[in-house]
mmCIF file of C-alpha atoms in Angstrom:
data_model
loop_
_atom_site.group_PDB
_atom_site.id
_atom_site.type_symbol
_atom_site.label_atom_id
_atom_site.label_comp_id
_atom_site.label_asym_id
_atom_site.label_seq_id
_atom_site.Cartn_x
_atom_site.Cartn_y
_atom_site.Cartn_z
ATOM 1 C CA ASN Q 21 9.436 -5.274 7.821
ATOM 2 C CA HIS Q 22 9.329 -2.280 5.454
ATOM 3 C CA ILE Q 23 7.887 0.311 7.828
ATOM 4 C CA PRO Q 24 8.897 -0.705 11.363
ATOM 5 C CA GLU Q 25 8.943 2.897 12.559
ATOM 6 C CA TYR Q 26 5.216 3.129 11.778
ATOM 7 C CA VAL Q 27 4.367 0.538 14.395
ATOM 8 C CA ARG Q 28 6.944 1.386 17.039
ATOM 9 C CA ARG Q 29 5.664 4.352 19.039
ATOM 10 C CA TYR Q 30 4.569 6.119 15.836
ATOM 11 C CA ALA Q 31 8.107 7.402 15.263
ATOM 12 C CA GLY Q 32 7.733 7.010 11.464
ATOM 13 C CA PRO Q 33 4.489 8.971 11.138
ATOM 14 C CA LEU Q 34 5.764 11.709 13.432
ATOM 15 C CA ARG Q 35 8.941 12.011 11.392
ATOM 16 C CA GLY Q 36 6.817 11.851 8.255
ATOM 17 C CA CYS Q 37 4.789 14.814 9.478
ATOM 18 C CA GLN Q 38 7.973 16.788 10.110
ATOM 19 C CA LEU Q 39 9.141 15.954 6.600
ATOM 20 C CA LEU Q 40 5.733 16.911 5.184
ATOM 21 C CA ASN Q 41 6.204 20.290 6.832
ATOM 22 C CA GLU Q 42 9.570 20.690 5.074
ATOM 23 C CA CYS Q 43 8.102 19.534 1.758
ATOM 24 C CA LEU Q 44 5.205 21.980 2.027
ATOM 25 C CA ASP Q 45 7.576 24.841 2.840
ATOM 26 C CA ALA Q 46 9.710 23.964 -0.189
ATOM 27 C CA SER Q 47 6.743 23.476 -2.526
ATOM 28 C CA HIS Q 48 4.308 26.197 -1.455
ATOM 29 C CA PRO Q 49 5.788 28.665 1.052
ATOM 30 C CA THR Q 50 2.610 30.770 1.145
ATOM 31 C CA LEU Q 51 0.405 27.830 2.105
ATOM 32 C CA HIS Q 52 3.011 26.680 4.630
ATOM 33 C CA ALA Q 53 3.188 30.137 6.228
ATOM 34 C CA THR Q 54 -0.602 30.484 6.318
ATOM 35 C CA LEU Q 55 -1.061 27.166 8.084
ATOM 36 C CA ASN Q 56 1.754 28.005 10.525
ATOM 37 C CA ASP Q 57 0.145 31.387 11.248
ATOM 38 C CA TYR Q 58 -2.876 29.480 12.550
ATOM 39 C CA GLY Q 59 -0.707 27.017 14.488
ATOM 40 C CA LEU Q 60 -1.605 24.222 12.094
ATOM 41 C CA THR Q 61 1.226 21.744 11.720
ATOM 42 C CA PRO Q 62 1.145 18.416 9.870
ATOM 43 C CA GLU Q 63 1.012 16.648 13.246
ATOM 44 C CA VAL Q 64 -2.376 18.339 13.696
ATOM 45 C CA TYR Q 65 -3.928 18.169 10.234
ATOM 46 C CA ALA Q 66 -2.176 15.226 8.541
ATOM 47 C CA PHE Q 67 -1.250 12.696 11.229
ATOM 48 C CA SER Q 68 -4.137 10.349 10.448
ATOM 49 C CA SER Q 69 -3.383 10.412 6.723
ATOM 50 C CA VAL Q 70 0.351 9.904 7.206
ATOM 51 C CA SER Q 71 0.085 7.265 9.945
ATOM 52 C CA SER Q 72 -2.434 5.194 7.980
ATOM 53 C CA LEU Q 73 -0.555 5.547 4.678
ATOM 54 C CA ASN Q 74 -3.679 7.360 3.445
ATOM 55 C CA ALA Q 75 -6.022 4.480 4.398
ATOM 56 C CA CYS Q 76 -8.390 6.967 6.023
ATOM 57 C CA VAL Q 77 -9.038 8.654 2.670
ATOM 58 C CA PRO Q 78 -12.070 7.349 0.771
ATOM 59 C CA PRO Q 79 -13.021 5.883 -1.590
ATOM 60 C CA LEU Q 80 -11.465 2.478 -1.004
ATOM 61 C CA ALA Q 81 -10.708 1.984 -4.708
ATOM 62 C CA ASP Q 82 -8.536 5.132 -4.664
ATOM 63 C CA THR Q 83 -6.856 4.057 -1.436
ATOM 64 C CA LEU Q 84 -5.959 0.732 -3.013
ATOM 65 C CA HIS Q 85 -4.639 2.505 -6.111
ATOM 66 C CA LEU Q 86 -2.369 4.653 -3.933
ATOM 67 C CA TRP Q 87 -1.312 1.632 -1.861
ATOM 68 C CA ASP Q 88 -0.326 -0.238 -5.025
ATOM 69 C CA PHE Q 89 1.956 2.666 -5.868
ATOM 70 C CA GLN Q 90 3.351 2.847 -2.316
ATOM 71 C CA LEU Q 91 4.001 -0.894 -2.182
ATOM 72 C CA ALA Q 92 5.884 -0.681 -5.457
ATOM 73 C CA PHE Q 93 7.889 2.476 -4.743
ATOM 74 C CA GLY Q 94 8.001 2.998 -0.957
ATOM 75 C CA PRO Q 95 6.125 4.483 1.991
ATOM 76 C CA GLN Q 96 7.603 7.931 1.382
ATOM 77 C CA TRP Q 97 4.951 8.313 -1.285
ATOM 78 C CA ALA Q 98 2.246 8.431 1.402
ATOM 79 C CA ILE Q 99 3.712 11.759 2.515
ATOM 80 C CA ILE Q 100 4.126 13.018 -1.025
ATOM 81 C CA PHE Q 101 0.497 12.042 -1.747
ATOM 82 C CA VAL Q 102 -0.682 14.152 1.210
ATOM 83 C CA LEU Q 103 1.454 17.007 -0.090
ATOM 84 C CA ALA Q 104 0.027 16.597 -3.598
ATOM 85 C CA ARG Q 105 -3.541 16.768 -2.305
ATOM 86 C CA MET Q 106 -2.740 19.898 -0.349
ATOM 87 C CA LEU Q 107 -1.101 21.552 -3.346
ATOM 88 C CA ILE Q 108 -4.060 20.740 -5.577
ATOM 89 C CA ALA Q 109 -6.452 22.135 -2.948
ATOM 90 C CA SER Q 110 -4.228 25.092 -1.987
ATOM 91 C CA ASN Q 111 -6.446 27.740 -3.560
ATOM 92 C CA SER Q 112 -9.476 26.645 -1.547
ATOM 93 C CA ILE Q 113 -7.403 26.341 1.653
ATOM 94 C CA LEU Q 114 -5.995 29.840 1.177
ATOM 95 C CA ALA Q 115 -9.442 31.254 0.321
ATOM 96 C CA VAL Q 116 -10.777 30.141 3.704
ATOM 97 C CA SER Q 117 -7.899 31.836 5.504
ATOM 98 C CA LYS Q 118 -8.476 35.074 3.561
ATOM 99 C CA SER Q 119 -11.996 35.198 4.995
ATOM 100 C CA GLY Q 120 -10.423 35.443 8.451
ATOM 101 C CA ASN Q 121 -11.196 31.878 9.432
ATOM 102 C CA ALA Q 122 -8.670 29.217 10.290
ATOM 103 C CA PRO Q 123 -8.302 26.719 7.436
ATOM 104 C CA LEU Q 124 -9.394 23.655 9.400
ATOM 105 C CA ILE Q 125 -8.345 21.123 6.816
ATOM 106 C CA THR Q 126 -8.128 17.878 8.794
ATOM 107 C CA ARG Q 127 -11.557 16.585 7.736
ATOM 108 C CA GLU Q 128 -11.120 17.772 4.163
ATOM 109 C CA LEU Q 129 -7.712 16.096 3.980
ATOM 110 C CA GLU Q 130 -9.140 12.865 5.415
ATOM 111 C CA ALA Q 131 -11.788 13.061 2.689
ATOM 112 C CA GLY Q 132 -9.036 13.610 0.130
ATOM 113 C CA PHE Q 133 -10.460 16.983 -0.905
ATOM 114 C CA GLY Q 134 -12.465 14.975 -3.446
ATOM 115 C CA ILE Q 135 -9.342 14.462 -5.545
ATOM 116 C CA ARG Q 136 -9.039 11.160 -7.416
ATOM 117 C CA ALA Q 137 -6.005 8.905 -6.966
ATOM 118 C CA SER Q 138 -4.873 9.354 -10.554
ATOM 119 C CA GLN Q 139 -4.676 13.150 -10.040
ATOM 120 C CA VAL Q 140 -2.834 12.667 -6.749
ATOM 121 C CA ILE Q 141 -0.238 10.383 -8.332
ATOM 122 C CA GLU Q 142 0.247 12.720 -11.292
ATOM 123 C CA ARG Q 143 0.813 15.729 -9.020
ATOM 124 C CA ALA Q 144 2.964 13.703 -6.596
ATOM 125 C CA LEU Q 145 5.304 12.657 -9.397
ATOM 126 C CA ALA Q 146 5.608 16.263 -10.547
ATOM 127 C CA VAL Q 147 6.263 17.657 -7.065
ATOM 128 C CA ALA Q 148 8.728 14.880 -6.155
ATOM 129 C CA ALA Q 149 10.808 15.898 -9.166
ATOM 130 C CA THR Q 150 11.166 19.389 -7.663
ATOM 131 C CA LEU Q 151 12.159 18.362 -4.135
ATOM 132 C CA ASP Q 152 15.737 18.558 -2.924
ATOM 133 C CA ARG Q 153 17.668 15.277 -3.190
ATOM 134 C CA ASP Q 154 18.492 15.303 0.556
ATOM 135 C CA LEU Q 155 14.830 15.755 1.435
ATOM 136 C CA LEU Q 156 13.876 12.881 -0.873
ATOM 137 C CA ASN Q 157 16.518 10.681 0.766
ATOM 138 C CA ARG Q 158 15.199 11.519 4.234
ATOM 139 C CA LEU Q 159 11.663 10.758 3.055
ATOM 140 C CA GLY Q 160 12.873 7.381 1.832
ATOM 141 C CA ARG Q 161 14.517 6.566 5.165
ATOM 142 C CA HIS Q 162 11.944 7.962 7.586
ATOM 143 C CA ALA Q 163 10.084 4.669 8.108
ATOM 144 C CA ILE Q 164 13.070 2.478 8.998
ATOM 145 C CA PRO Q 165 15.391 2.590 12.013
ATOM 146 C CA SER Q 166 18.961 3.719 11.520
ATOM 147 C CA ALA Q 167 21.811 1.191 11.500
ATOM 148 C CA SER Q 168 22.299 1.802 15.229
ATOM 149 C CA GLY Q 169 18.742 0.625 15.860
ATOM 150 C CA GLN Q 170 17.708 4.100 16.953
ATOM 151 C CA SER Q 171 15.007 6.120 15.290
ATOM 152 C CA ASN Q 172 16.195 8.234 12.356
ATOM 153 C CA ASN Q 173 15.305 11.303 14.367
ATOM 154 C CA ALA Q 174 16.288 11.660 18.013
ATOM 155 C CA SER Q 175 13.755 14.458 18.537
ATOM 156 C CA ILE Q 176 10.889 11.999 17.969
ATOM 157 C CA ASP Q 177 11.203 10.892 21.605
ATOM 158 C CA SER Q 178 10.632 14.452 22.778
ATOM 159 C CA LEU Q 179 7.455 14.643 20.705
ATOM 160 C CA ILE Q 180 5.873 11.499 22.116
ATOM 161 C CA ASN Q 181 7.005 11.540 25.759
#
């Protein structure tokens, strides 16, 4: 009932990945540009984290801590949590790219970069306070269909067909 777009053709997670891309560009343009230079988009490196509301990130106790927060404040926080982890780990991600190798971060992101839930929430709250109001509103709406019953983003269909 609260995230119907997450179960209907993955429209919510795909839109969430697009919004994560915008959030990363706004929060850390250098990291965003580096990942884009290697053709790494959130659909590639963060889809499993976004689509599972971070359920794929161990340990279970941390997952449950993050889910408690998401249940209380909304599924948009799943995307902001992914962003927070990436921002905390940005130095190590950028260091890999400086060595000439692609920063293949999917597995590290699924492992949470070893960052505890309390750190993720703290950073997520800080970064959310810096995001544009329109972007925050779109994050809040990304998991529910529009009033017309259509997905909140018409381009989703082009991504999944």
